[in-house]
């Protein structure tokens, strides 16, 4: 019969040392042997928020020696003060700030000969066009809230506007079906109302796009009349420099969600079953109308912020 491991209580100083050693690359197995604890304990320390450790330090300095920064305390603290936990991942973490600054300096020189109204930016985004909210409010008397199957129906939308925000091109929407059933007998989908720059036909146009491998080459984009120039953003700077990523696309999606929920609530009133039934009937044609309306609601101020 295996002997029971002696319970080891690690001090705050020990836990901080373990965190430092984990940051330096020391394995959990090695640390468990050094400190005489299980690997699960090391894993818990690794996943324990630094906020708890800082709270203990502050409590000790204030004279509260018996304070325990438990997971329950942390959860309640975050709830009271509106603290969110974000993953340190994605484009912004890997963004190349030096490349971004270098591009900005070169772009200032390259764009000097262009009218700001003819400097455009385009970017595509995925839109899960039937997605409903994942959370809901409930009264204290309600122990749970009914759910719904998460929709994964997705289209790709291309947004394009000029740098002054007074000209937004019609959206390009790409779906999966070549001939969607919803478009049967539809002669024309709603175009956006355009606000074209006046009296400047024939001006040179500069288009800024990111360097995604799916994008056409500059030669293909510039083949029309010699007045069209394309500039590609360097790798790993999209989150820093892509104008459409600086709240423009996000704002359009918010307007779209509002359009979707309004359609469900107006047509379904307060009957939950009818709301879900109407949701199942929403098709790609409805999506086109709603996303066009959402794009029209994006203001020039949002485009230039």
Short mmCIF file of C-alpha atoms in Angstrom, two decimals:
data_model
loop_
_atom_site.label_atom_id
_atom_site.label_comp_id
_atom_site.label_asym_id
_atom_site.label_seq_id
_atom_site.Cartn_x
_atom_site.Cartn_y
_atom_site.Cartn_z
CA UNK A 1 0.00 0.00 0.00
CA UNK A 2 1.44 3.31 -1.09
CA UNK A 3 2.16 5.75 1.69
CA UNK A 4 0.09 8.89 1.76
CA UNK A 5 2.02 12.01 0.72
CA UNK A 6 2.66 14.40 3.58
CA UNK A 7 0.61 17.56 3.17
CA UNK A 8 2.87 20.46 2.27
CA UNK A 9 1.64 24.04 2.72
CA UNK A 10 3.50 26.39 0.44
CA UNK A 11 4.11 29.92 1.55
CA UNK A 12 3.29 32.91 -0.62
CA UNK A 13 7.00 33.40 -1.24
CA UNK A 14 7.29 29.78 -2.45
CA UNK A 15 4.34 30.22 -4.81
CA UNK A 16 5.86 33.37 -6.29
CA UNK A 17 9.17 31.53 -6.79
CA UNK A 18 7.34 28.69 -8.53
CA UNK A 19 5.62 31.14 -10.86
CA UNK A 20 8.96 32.78 -11.65
CA UNK A 21 10.58 29.40 -12.35
CA UNK A 22 7.67 28.34 -14.56
CA UNK A 23 8.16 31.55 -16.54
CA UNK A 24 11.82 30.59 -16.99
CA UNK A 25 10.83 27.22 -18.44
CA UNK A 26 11.27 24.89 -15.48
CA UNK A 27 8.83 21.98 -15.85
CA UNK A 28 5.98 21.32 -13.45
CA UNK A 29 7.31 17.82 -12.81
CA UNK A 30 10.69 19.17 -11.73
CA UNK A 31 9.11 21.77 -9.45
CA UNK A 32 6.81 19.20 -7.86
CA UNK A 33 9.89 17.16 -6.91
CA UNK A 34 11.73 20.21 -5.53
CA UNK A 35 8.85 21.42 -3.36
CA UNK A 36 7.43 18.01 -2.45
CA UNK A 37 3.97 18.61 -3.86
CA UNK A 38 1.91 17.02 -6.61
CA UNK A 39 2.03 18.19 -10.21
CA UNK A 40 -1.64 19.17 -9.88
CA UNK A 41 -0.64 21.66 -7.17
CA UNK A 42 1.98 23.18 -9.47
CA UNK A 43 -0.61 23.36 -12.22
CA UNK A 44 -3.04 25.15 -9.88
CA UNK A 45 -0.37 27.67 -8.96
CA UNK A 46 0.42 28.20 -12.64
CA UNK A 47 -3.24 28.85 -13.45
CA UNK A 48 -3.85 30.94 -10.28
CA UNK A 49 -4.31 34.58 -11.26
CA UNK A 50 -1.57 36.94 -10.10
CA UNK A 51 -4.41 39.11 -8.79
CA UNK A 52 -4.91 36.65 -5.91
CA UNK A 53 -1.25 36.77 -4.99
CA UNK A 54 -1.21 40.56 -5.13
CA UNK A 55 -4.33 40.66 -2.96
CA UNK A 56 -2.64 38.50 -0.32
CA UNK A 57 0.42 40.75 -0.31
CA UNK A 58 -1.69 43.87 0.12
CA UNK A 59 -3.78 42.20 2.83
CA UNK A 60 -0.65 41.25 4.79
CA UNK A 61 0.67 44.81 4.52
CA UNK A 62 -2.66 46.10 5.85
CA UNK A 63 -2.50 43.71 8.78
CA UNK A 64 -5.04 41.11 7.63
CA UNK A 65 -2.93 38.00 8.17
CA UNK A 66 -5.88 35.60 7.98
CA UNK A 67 -7.11 36.81 4.57
CA UNK A 68 -7.51 34.04 1.98
CA UNK A 69 -7.76 35.06 -1.67
CA UNK A 70 -9.82 32.07 -2.75
CA UNK A 71 -11.30 31.43 -6.19
CA UNK A 72 -14.68 32.48 -4.77
CA UNK A 73 -13.25 35.76 -3.57
CA UNK A 74 -11.67 36.40 -6.98
CA UNK A 75 -14.92 35.62 -8.79
CA UNK A 76 -16.90 37.99 -6.58
CA UNK A 77 -14.23 40.69 -6.84
CA UNK A 78 -14.30 40.58 -10.64
CA UNK A 79 -18.10 40.68 -10.64
CA UNK A 80 -18.27 43.69 -8.30
CA UNK A 81 -15.72 45.72 -10.23
CA UNK A 82 -16.54 44.62 -13.77
CA UNK A 83 -13.16 42.96 -14.35
CA UNK A 84 -12.99 40.80 -17.48
CA UNK A 85 -10.46 38.09 -18.30
CA UNK A 86 -9.06 38.32 -21.83
CA UNK A 87 -6.98 35.76 -23.68
CA UNK A 88 -3.51 37.01 -24.55
CA UNK A 89 -3.70 35.75 -28.09
CA UNK A 90 -4.60 36.81 -31.58
CA UNK A 91 -3.43 39.50 -33.94
CA UNK A 92 -2.65 42.24 -31.42
CA UNK A 93 -0.30 40.02 -29.41
CA UNK A 94 1.72 39.12 -32.50
CA UNK A 95 1.50 42.59 -34.08
CA UNK A 96 4.76 44.03 -35.40
CA UNK A 97 4.89 47.60 -34.05
CA UNK A 98 8.19 48.41 -35.73
CA UNK A 99 6.89 47.33 -39.14
CA UNK A 100 3.73 49.38 -38.55
CA UNK A 101 5.70 52.54 -37.78
CA UNK A 102 7.94 51.98 -40.81
CA UNK A 103 4.89 51.54 -43.07
CA UNK A 104 3.30 54.74 -41.76
CA UNK A 105 6.37 56.79 -42.65
CA UNK A 106 6.54 55.34 -46.16
CA UNK A 107 2.80 55.70 -46.68
CA UNK A 108 2.86 59.42 -45.81
CA UNK A 109 5.23 60.00 -48.72
CA UNK A 110 3.49 57.64 -51.14
CA UNK A 111 0.02 59.12 -50.54
CA UNK A 112 0.93 62.80 -50.82
CA UNK A 113 -0.26 63.03 -54.44
CA UNK A 114 -3.69 61.50 -53.68
CA UNK A 115 -6.87 63.33 -52.78
CA UNK A 116 -8.00 61.94 -49.36
CA UNK A 117 -11.44 61.30 -50.85
CA UNK A 118 -9.83 58.85 -53.27
CA UNK A 119 -7.82 56.90 -50.72
CA UNK A 120 -9.82 53.75 -49.95
CA UNK A 121 -9.51 50.86 -47.56
CA UNK A 122 -11.11 47.43 -47.94
CA UNK A 123 -11.28 44.44 -45.63
CA UNK A 124 -13.37 41.30 -45.43
CA UNK A 125 -15.03 39.79 -42.37
CA UNK A 126 -17.01 36.69 -41.50
CA UNK A 127 -20.63 37.20 -40.49
CA UNK A 128 -22.57 34.47 -38.69
CA UNK A 129 -25.80 35.93 -39.97
CA UNK A 130 -28.32 33.98 -37.89
CA UNK A 131 -26.45 34.04 -34.57
CA UNK A 132 -28.55 34.89 -31.51
CA UNK A 133 -27.32 36.21 -28.13
CA UNK A 134 -25.58 33.61 -25.96
CA UNK A 135 -26.79 35.08 -22.66
CA UNK A 136 -30.04 36.39 -21.23
CA UNK A 137 -31.38 38.19 -18.18
CA UNK A 138 -33.69 36.32 -15.82
CA UNK A 139 -35.56 37.17 -12.65
CA UNK A 140 -34.60 35.66 -9.28
CA UNK A 141 -37.58 33.32 -9.55
CA UNK A 142 -36.23 31.77 -12.76
CA UNK A 143 -33.71 29.01 -12.13
CA UNK A 144 -32.76 28.71 -15.82
CA UNK A 145 -33.39 30.14 -19.25
CA UNK A 146 -34.32 28.12 -22.31
CA UNK A 147 -31.69 27.95 -24.98
CA UNK A 148 -31.44 27.46 -28.73
CA UNK A 149 -29.18 25.69 -31.15
CA UNK A 150 -26.20 27.84 -32.05
CA UNK A 151 -26.28 28.85 -35.71
CA UNK A 152 -23.05 28.50 -37.69
CA UNK A 153 -24.34 29.76 -41.03
CA UNK A 154 -21.65 32.12 -42.24
CA UNK A 155 -21.04 34.51 -45.11
CA UNK A 156 -18.05 36.68 -45.98
CA UNK A 157 -18.63 40.42 -46.32
CA UNK A 158 -16.21 42.87 -47.94
CA UNK A 159 -16.36 46.44 -46.62
CA UNK A 160 -14.78 49.32 -48.51
CA UNK A 161 -14.86 53.09 -47.86
CA UNK A 162 -12.70 56.13 -48.48
CA UNK A 163 -10.55 57.83 -45.86
CA UNK A 164 -12.98 60.74 -45.36
CA UNK A 165 -15.88 58.34 -44.75
CA UNK A 166 -18.21 60.06 -47.23
CA UNK A 167 -18.15 57.24 -49.79
CA UNK A 168 -18.98 53.69 -48.80
CA UNK A 169 -19.00 51.17 -51.63
CA UNK A 170 -21.79 48.57 -51.86
CA UNK A 171 -20.96 45.50 -49.84
CA UNK A 172 -19.66 42.38 -51.54
CA UNK A 173 -21.20 39.30 -49.93
CA UNK A 174 -19.99 35.76 -50.57
CA UNK A 175 -21.92 32.70 -49.45
CA UNK A 176 -21.52 28.97 -49.97
CA UNK A 177 -24.32 28.28 -52.46
CA UNK A 178 -24.01 29.16 -56.15
CA UNK A 179 -27.79 29.60 -56.52
CA UNK A 180 -29.36 30.22 -53.09
CA UNK A 181 -33.00 29.17 -52.90
CA UNK A 182 -33.87 32.45 -51.20
CA UNK A 183 -32.89 34.37 -54.35
CA UNK A 184 -35.38 32.58 -56.57
CA UNK A 185 -37.46 35.15 -58.47
CA UNK A 186 -35.44 37.99 -56.94
CA UNK A 187 -34.46 40.39 -59.70
CA UNK A 188 -32.44 42.87 -57.68
CA UNK A 189 -31.12 43.02 -54.15
CA UNK A 190 -31.02 46.34 -52.29
CA UNK A 191 -28.00 48.48 -53.20
CA UNK A 192 -26.63 50.89 -50.65
CA UNK A 193 -27.30 54.56 -51.16
CA UNK A 194 -23.96 55.91 -52.29
CA UNK A 195 -22.50 59.29 -51.52
CA UNK A 196 -20.03 59.82 -54.34
CA UNK A 197 -17.31 62.49 -54.24
CA UNK A 198 -18.62 65.24 -56.48
CA UNK A 199 -16.83 66.71 -59.48
CA UNK A 200 -13.67 64.64 -59.16
CA UNK A 201 -14.09 61.98 -61.80
CA UNK A 202 -10.83 60.71 -63.24
CA UNK A 203 -8.80 61.27 -60.08
CA UNK A 204 -6.18 58.75 -59.06
CA UNK A 205 -7.38 56.11 -56.61
CA UNK A 206 -5.28 54.46 -53.88
CA UNK A 207 -6.58 51.26 -52.27
CA UNK A 208 -5.17 49.91 -48.99
CA UNK A 209 -5.67 46.22 -48.23
CA UNK A 210 -3.92 43.68 -46.04
CA UNK A 211 -1.60 41.04 -47.44
CA UNK A 212 -3.91 38.03 -47.10
CA UNK A 213 -2.89 35.31 -49.61
CA UNK A 214 -6.47 35.14 -50.90
CA UNK A 215 -6.33 38.71 -52.19
CA UNK A 216 -5.65 39.40 -55.89
CA UNK A 217 -2.21 40.64 -56.88
CA UNK A 218 -1.49 44.32 -57.41
CA UNK A 219 -1.10 43.68 -61.14
CA UNK A 220 -4.61 42.22 -61.33
CA UNK A 221 -6.17 45.00 -59.27
CA UNK A 222 -4.41 47.80 -61.16
CA UNK A 223 -5.09 46.61 -64.71
CA UNK A 224 -8.12 48.82 -65.49
CA UNK A 225 -6.96 52.33 -66.51
CA UNK A 226 -3.65 53.13 -64.90
CA UNK A 227 -5.31 55.45 -62.36
CA UNK A 228 -5.72 52.74 -59.74
CA UNK A 229 -2.93 51.92 -57.28
CA UNK A 230 -2.91 49.23 -54.58
CA UNK A 231 -0.88 49.29 -51.37
CA UNK A 232 -0.64 46.15 -49.25
CA UNK A 233 -0.11 46.33 -45.51
CA UNK A 234 2.97 44.49 -44.19
CA UNK A 235 2.51 41.16 -42.36
CA UNK A 236 1.37 41.27 -38.73
CA UNK A 237 0.20 44.89 -38.64
CA UNK A 238 -3.49 44.47 -39.51
CA UNK A 239 -4.69 44.91 -35.92
CA UNK A 240 -2.67 48.13 -35.65
CA UNK A 241 -3.18 49.76 -39.03
CA UNK A 242 -6.16 48.22 -40.84
CA UNK A 243 -8.75 51.07 -40.70
CA UNK A 244 -11.73 48.73 -41.11
CA UNK A 245 -10.57 46.84 -38.01
CA UNK A 246 -10.64 50.02 -35.90
CA UNK A 247 -14.36 49.73 -35.01
CA UNK A 248 -15.85 50.15 -38.54
CA UNK A 249 -16.66 46.48 -39.13
CA UNK A 250 -17.52 46.00 -35.46
CA UNK A 251 -20.05 48.85 -35.66
CA UNK A 252 -21.65 47.37 -38.78
CA UNK A 253 -22.03 44.01 -37.02
CA UNK A 254 -23.68 45.67 -34.02
CA UNK A 255 -26.18 47.36 -36.31
CA UNK A 256 -26.78 44.02 -38.01
CA UNK A 257 -27.49 42.24 -34.72
CA UNK A 258 -29.91 45.00 -33.82
CA UNK A 259 -31.65 44.57 -37.19
CA UNK A 260 -31.89 40.81 -36.64
CA UNK A 261 -33.29 41.06 -33.11
CA UNK A 262 -35.72 43.80 -34.09
CA UNK A 263 -37.05 41.63 -36.92
CA UNK A 264 -37.58 38.70 -34.56
CA UNK A 265 -39.19 40.71 -31.79
CA UNK A 266 -41.51 42.74 -34.01
CA UNK A 267 -42.73 39.72 -35.93
CA UNK A 268 -42.73 37.36 -32.95
CA UNK A 269 -43.93 39.74 -30.23
CA UNK A 270 -43.29 38.10 -26.82
CA UNK A 271 -44.07 34.53 -27.81
CA UNK A 272 -40.79 32.62 -27.50
CA UNK A 273 -41.87 29.78 -29.76
CA UNK A 274 -42.95 32.21 -32.47
CA UNK A 275 -39.66 34.11 -32.18
CA UNK A 276 -37.69 30.89 -32.73
CA UNK A 277 -40.00 29.89 -35.57
CA UNK A 278 -39.44 33.23 -37.29
CA UNK A 279 -35.71 32.82 -36.71
CA UNK A 280 -35.75 29.53 -38.61
CA UNK A 281 -37.44 31.27 -41.55
CA UNK A 282 -34.82 34.00 -41.93
CA UNK A 283 -32.88 33.38 -45.14
CA UNK A 284 -29.95 34.78 -47.05
CA UNK A 285 -32.12 37.35 -48.81
CA UNK A 286 -33.13 38.74 -45.41
CA UNK A 287 -29.46 38.79 -44.46
CA UNK A 288 -28.63 40.89 -47.54
CA UNK A 289 -31.31 43.46 -46.70
CA UNK A 290 -30.28 43.67 -43.05
CA UNK A 291 -26.53 43.89 -43.63
CA UNK A 292 -27.11 46.56 -46.31
CA UNK A 293 -29.12 48.56 -43.81
CA UNK A 294 -26.48 48.00 -41.13
CA UNK A 295 -23.72 49.25 -43.45
CA UNK A 296 -25.75 52.36 -44.33
CA UNK A 297 -26.01 53.19 -40.61
CA UNK A 298 -22.21 53.31 -40.21
CA UNK A 299 -21.43 57.03 -40.15
CA UNK A 300 -18.53 58.94 -41.65
CA UNK A 301 -17.38 59.77 -38.12
CA UNK A 302 -16.96 56.06 -37.36
CA UNK A 303 -14.98 55.54 -40.58
CA UNK A 304 -12.42 58.24 -39.78
CA UNK A 305 -12.04 57.74 -36.01
#
